Amino acid sequence: MASLTTSSCLLLLLALLLPLAAVAVPRGHRFPSLQLSPVNASEPPTAFFEVDRPIQPPRGSVGPCSALLLSGSFGYTYGRPPATAAYAPPECLAAARAGGGSLALAVLEWSADCRGRQFDRILGVWLSGAELLRSCTAEPRPNGILWSVSRDVTRYAALLSEPGEIAVYLGNIVDSTYTGVYHANLTLHLHFHSTTPSPPPTPHADLILPISRSLPLNDGQWFAIQNSADVQSKKLAIPSNTYRAVLEVFVSFHSSDEFWYTNPPNEYIEANNLSSIPGNGAFREVIVRVDEHVVGAVWPFTVIYTGGVNPLLWRPITSIGSFNLPTYDIDITPFLGKLMDGKEHNFGFAVTNALDMWYIDANLHLWLDHKSKKTVGSLISYDAASSANVDSQFSGLDGRFVTSASRHVSATGWVESSHGKVMTTFYQRFSYKNSNVYSKSGSEQVVNQTIDANSGVSATNGAMLLLSEEVHQVFPLYLFSGTSDEVGDEYSLVSVVKLGINEKRASGGEQGFSYSSLQNEQSARGSMRVKGNLVTSGSGENHQVYKYVGTDGCYFRDVNSKNYTVVFDHSGDSCLKGSSRVNGSRLPSS
Ligand SMILES: *[C@@H]1O[C@H](CO)[C@@H](O)[C@H](O)[C@H]1NC(C)=O
Ligand SMILES: *[C@@H]1O[C@H](CO)[C@@H](O)[C@H](O)[C@H]1NC(C)=O
Ligand SMILES: *[C@@H]1O[C@H](CO)[C@@H](O)[C@H](O)[C@H]1NC(C)=O
Ligand SMILES: *[C@@H]1O[C@H](CO)[C@@H](O)[C@H](O)[C@H]1NC(C)=O
Ligand SMILES: *[C@@H]1O[C@H](CO)[C@@H](O)[C@H](O)[C@H]1NC(C)=O
Ligand SMILES: *[C@@H]1O[C@H](CO)[C@@H](O)[C@H](O)[C@H]1NC(C)=O
């Protein structure tokens, strides 16, 4: 999708016009909207949605009090500065605090509409340089579309209570073919506890430092990573009374790496003279470094944007994570002993095997000791290792590539503050397998990939476990793509996509025990006729099943769409019906 510069847009067009490029599966493509039936601009606009559980205000809270943060139109914005607006904390926030209340929930809502024809575009929302939302637009129709996405932004309470600047970047190109201008409103909804609840909720960070590019600039505030040697970084000094630190990483991939998990090895590309096909194989890893240490990694969920593979698969149910891209937390508390010397330290990002381009930035969440000016600490143990292997066999355009990779990172360190001498361990363990098979002279491609990610953090003061969190995520992906009936720059494409996020979380410690299990899976298929890079006819359907079971409630949804129409839609929030029961204190196996 739309990191798309004018020049890469042109390259894409040229690639599609080359007969050879279409013989090898024309993969990695985005397509702008198609009209399934003759255009009737007076039909009501289509409402797109990403399936997610509703964000529930905590029991006993009051609200919301809502404030419009920014209202903007995004026409020809490519290469221009972000839209900005001064941010002042809503008056109700100060009033609630003055009355002894506290923030219970903050929700950021992006609602937008568009009419005409347009590609899917990436967008970012920042407050004072810290990213609050990474999202992709829906693709418009002549009769118009609308959608909204909400993200729980309570963890940014420290930023929300200070004046700052909102910035929204949505790089769009409008011309005589791609006519869609996106109009959007950004609203903040706040809910409050009038008295401190019991037990008190886990405190949010006292300070959030952005690891992003500063305004003014003619782009998003993310770093753009263009190849595997590219390291983007920022130097930061950390307050000397920090006792906990968590890096929250935002990641999206575009242009040559939009479909990185389908990229063949370079030797296949070279042997077949396929210079227009992106390569570097199918494995990518975002590496996060603080000074010389790899503190963690992100093995990203394979978000498919709304114009990806076959745009008709995602109408109006959009693909998992496309409106609200997942973020990834890396606890760097064990390293605090090395960071609290008052000096600047280097926070850097790189992407293994990267092709142009990846948008990455991060928010550093810091918890400060209000009872001391200086905390001390030390890193006790640290270990990081990774391996990757490709089994590659091909003959001409047919071939089979099996890539496996694994990585672990673990660090233990202590920090002494008014909370005592606390020992924290953070670990990540990843495994990855990707099979990429080309057949029928490269006109069919099947990719089957699984990413398995385990991470956890535990903190103890020697006498008791203060905090324990475990997350186990599995991201399955299956993609079939078959090209046929080529005539000139026209061809037919049949696609099947299955992808999901399966996640188990458990946490324990001073705040009590919580557990959740999410199974979120989509199964989509479609066919289309493509001319140039326009879809001229086609059909698509998508079936999504979302099951969430947690100590904080349950949610279930089973929904199916075909050709822009929702065929059925069942949902519920019972913990007993349509989803399995929660099992007492059973921890997820990891
Ligand atoms: C277009 O849609 C409107 C509203 O649904 C309907 O009244 C009108 O008859 C339609 N026009 C055509 C040409 O189908
Ligand atoms: C934005 O808000 C204005 C004022 O309430 C409203 O007229 C407009 O339709 C909204 N636009 C979107 C895209 O929600
Ligand atoms: C690739 O190009 C080279 C040089 O132009 C040519 O010798 C070779 O036969 C080509 N290979 C294929 C598979 O087309
Ligand atoms: C994908 O691979 C997994 C594990 O290797 C396997 O269990 C699954 O059946 C495969 N799926 C398809 C559709 O081939
Ligand atoms: C979707 O639309 C296409 C073209 O208009 C049509 O051929 C196909 O039958 C439709 N599919 C469904 C499931 O309605
Ligand atoms: C709950 O426990 C029962 C019996 O111990 C087991 O069969 C079931 O799979 C468990 N369910 C979950 C969601 O863990």
Short mmCIF file of C-alpha atoms in Angstrom, two decimals, residues 175-348:
data_model
loop_
_atom_site.label_atom_id
_atom_site.label_comp_id
_atom_site.label_asym_id
_atom_site.label_seq_id
_atom_site.Cartn_x
_atom_site.Cartn_y
_atom_site.Cartn_z
CA ASP A 175 -5.17 12.96 -9.98
CA SER A 176 -7.67 12.43 -12.76
CA THR A 177 -7.82 8.63 -12.14
CA TYR A 178 -7.38 8.45 -8.35
CA THR A 179 -9.94 10.97 -7.26
CA GLY A 180 -10.61 10.02 -3.65
CA VAL A 181 -9.99 12.68 -1.01
CA TYR A 182 -10.14 11.39 2.58
CA HIS A 183 -12.01 13.51 5.15
CA ALA A 184 -11.49 12.62 8.79
CA ASN A 185 -12.33 13.64 12.33
CA LEU A 186 -10.16 12.65 15.25
CA THR A 187 -11.96 12.59 18.59
CA LEU A 188 -10.88 11.78 22.13
CA HIS A 189 -13.41 10.17 24.50
CA LEU A 190 -12.61 10.15 28.23
CA HIS A 191 -14.18 8.15 31.06
CA PHE A 192 -13.43 8.74 34.74
CA HIS A 193 -13.47 7.08 38.11
CA SER A 194 -14.90 9.59 40.58
CA THR A 195 -12.99 7.91 43.41
CA THR A 196 -9.94 5.65 43.23
CA PRO A 197 -11.17 2.12 42.59
CA SER A 198 -10.11 -0.76 44.80
CA PRO A 199 -7.81 -2.48 44.06
CA PRO A 200 -6.16 0.46 42.29
CA PRO A 201 -5.54 -0.24 38.60
CA THR A 202 -1.98 -0.82 37.35
CA PRO A 203 -0.38 2.61 37.09
CA HIS A 204 0.39 3.89 33.59
CA ALA A 205 3.75 5.38 32.69
CA ASP A 206 4.61 8.76 34.23
CA LEU A 207 6.50 9.89 31.17
CA ILE A 208 6.37 8.87 27.50
CA LEU A 209 9.34 9.74 25.32
CA PRO A 210 8.80 9.51 21.57
CA ILE A 211 11.41 7.68 19.50
CA SER A 212 10.31 9.19 16.22
CA ARG A 213 11.24 12.01 13.89
CA SER A 214 10.50 15.56 15.00
CA LEU A 215 8.26 18.09 13.32
CA PRO A 216 8.43 20.03 11.10
CA LEU A 217 8.90 17.55 8.27
CA ASN A 218 7.23 16.60 5.00
CA ASP A 219 6.19 13.07 5.88
CA GLY A 220 5.01 10.99 8.83
CA GLN A 221 7.00 11.10 12.05
CA TRP A 222 7.96 7.44 11.60
CA PHE A 223 11.44 6.40 10.49
CA ALA A 224 11.55 4.97 6.96
CA ILE A 225 13.80 1.90 6.68
CA GLN A 226 14.80 1.21 3.10
CA ASN A 227 17.12 -1.79 3.16
CA SER A 228 18.71 -4.39 5.39
CA ALA A 229 21.70 -2.16 6.21
CA ASP A 230 19.55 0.82 7.14
CA VAL A 231 19.54 1.58 10.87
CA GLN A 232 17.37 4.44 12.07
CA SER A 233 17.91 5.71 15.55
CA LYS A 234 17.43 8.47 18.07
CA LYS A 235 19.48 9.48 21.11
CA LEU A 236 17.63 9.96 24.38
CA ALA A 237 18.51 10.64 28.00
CA ILE A 238 16.40 8.91 30.63
CA PRO A 239 15.39 10.54 33.95
CA SER A 240 17.61 9.32 36.77
CA ASN A 241 14.65 8.22 38.93
CA THR A 242 13.20 5.74 36.41
CA TYR A 243 12.28 2.32 37.83
CA ARG A 244 10.49 0.69 34.88
CA ALA A 245 10.76 1.14 31.10
CA VAL A 246 8.77 -0.38 28.23
CA LEU A 247 9.28 0.28 24.54
CA GLU A 248 6.14 0.13 22.44
CA VAL A 249 7.04 -0.40 18.76
CA PHE A 250 4.88 0.54 15.75
CA VAL A 251 5.62 -1.25 12.47
CA SER A 252 4.17 -1.23 8.96
CA PHE A 253 5.61 -2.51 5.68
CA HIS A 254 5.07 -1.09 2.21
CA SER A 255 6.04 -1.03 -1.46
CA SER A 256 8.57 -3.82 -2.20
CA ASP A 257 8.05 -5.34 1.26
CA GLU A 258 4.29 -4.96 1.53
CA PHE A 259 4.01 -8.73 0.97
CA TRP A 260 7.46 -9.68 2.31
CA TYR A 261 6.20 -13.15 3.33
CA THR A 262 5.66 -13.96 -0.38
CA ASN A 263 9.05 -12.75 -1.61
CA PRO A 264 11.25 -15.44 -3.25
CA PRO A 265 15.02 -15.66 -2.76
CA ASN A 266 17.16 -13.45 -5.01
CA GLU A 267 18.70 -16.47 -6.77
CA TYR A 268 15.25 -17.39 -8.15
CA ILE A 269 14.69 -13.83 -9.35
CA GLU A 270 18.12 -13.63 -10.98
CA ALA A 271 17.85 -17.04 -12.67
CA ASN A 272 14.51 -16.07 -14.18
CA ASN A 273 15.39 -12.46 -15.05
CA LEU A 274 12.48 -11.21 -12.91
CA SER A 275 13.99 -7.86 -12.02
CA SER A 276 10.59 -6.33 -11.20
CA ILE A 277 9.76 -8.87 -8.49
CA PRO A 278 10.84 -7.97 -4.94
CA GLY A 279 13.11 -10.60 -3.33
CA ASN A 280 15.38 -11.06 -0.30
CA GLY A 281 13.36 -14.17 0.60
CA ALA A 282 10.38 -14.35 2.94
CA PHE A 283 11.88 -13.75 6.38
CA ARG A 284 11.83 -10.37 8.12
CA GLU A 285 12.68 -9.40 11.65
CA VAL A 286 12.58 -5.95 13.23
CA ILE A 287 15.55 -5.63 15.58
CA VAL A 288 15.47 -3.12 18.42
CA ARG A 289 18.79 -2.04 19.87
CA VAL A 290 19.69 0.14 22.82
CA ASP A 291 23.35 1.08 22.38
CA GLU A 292 25.14 -2.22 21.62
CA HIS A 293 22.41 -4.54 22.96
CA VAL A 294 19.62 -6.18 20.97
CA VAL A 295 16.94 -5.58 23.61
CA GLY A 296 14.20 -7.29 21.66
CA ALA A 297 12.69 -8.04 18.31
CA VAL A 298 9.37 -7.76 16.52
CA TRP A 299 8.21 -10.56 14.24
CA PRO A 300 5.29 -8.68 12.85
CA PHE A 301 1.78 -9.89 12.20
CA THR A 302 1.17 -10.02 8.44
CA VAL A 303 -1.31 -7.16 8.12
CA ILE A 304 -2.87 -7.12 4.64
CA TYR A 305 -4.08 -3.65 3.74
CA THR A 306 -7.52 -3.00 2.28
CA GLY A 307 -6.33 -3.11 -1.34
CA GLY A 308 -4.09 -6.15 -0.82
CA VAL A 309 -4.19 -9.44 -2.77
CA ASN A 310 -7.74 -8.85 -4.05
CA PRO A 311 -9.45 -5.73 -2.68
CA LEU A 312 -12.85 -7.45 -2.93
CA LEU A 313 -11.86 -9.79 -0.08
CA TRP A 314 -11.98 -6.90 2.39
CA ARG A 315 -15.35 -5.30 1.67
CA PRO A 316 -16.84 -4.28 3.96
CA ILE A 317 -15.07 -6.53 6.53
CA THR A 318 -11.54 -5.25 6.45
CA SER A 319 -8.56 -7.47 7.15
CA ILE A 320 -7.28 -8.18 10.65
CA GLY A 321 -5.23 -5.30 11.98
CA SER A 322 -5.59 -3.10 8.90
CA PHE A 323 -7.53 -0.29 10.62
CA ASN A 324 -5.73 -0.67 13.93
CA LEU A 325 -2.24 -2.03 13.38
CA PRO A 326 -0.89 -4.04 16.30
CA THR A 327 1.95 -2.62 18.39
CA TYR A 328 4.64 -4.64 20.15
CA ASP A 329 5.97 -4.14 23.70
CA ILE A 330 9.56 -4.74 24.72
CA ASP A 331 10.34 -4.37 28.43
CA ILE A 332 13.80 -2.82 28.82
CA THR A 333 13.75 -2.47 32.63
CA PRO A 334 16.69 -4.94 33.02
CA PHE A 335 18.87 -2.44 31.07
CA LEU A 336 17.97 0.59 33.22
CA GLY A 337 21.17 0.30 35.25
CA LYS A 338 23.07 1.09 32.04
CA LEU A 339 20.78 3.95 31.01
CA MET A 340 20.48 6.13 34.10
CA ASP A 341 23.87 7.82 33.90
CA GLY A 342 22.30 11.09 32.75
CA LYS A 343 23.86 10.61 29.30
CA GLU A 344 22.13 10.11 25.98
CA HIS A 345 21.68 6.56 24.73
CA ASN A 346 21.02 5.32 21.26
CA PHE A 347 17.68 3.64 20.44
CA GLY A 348 17.87 2.03 17.01
#
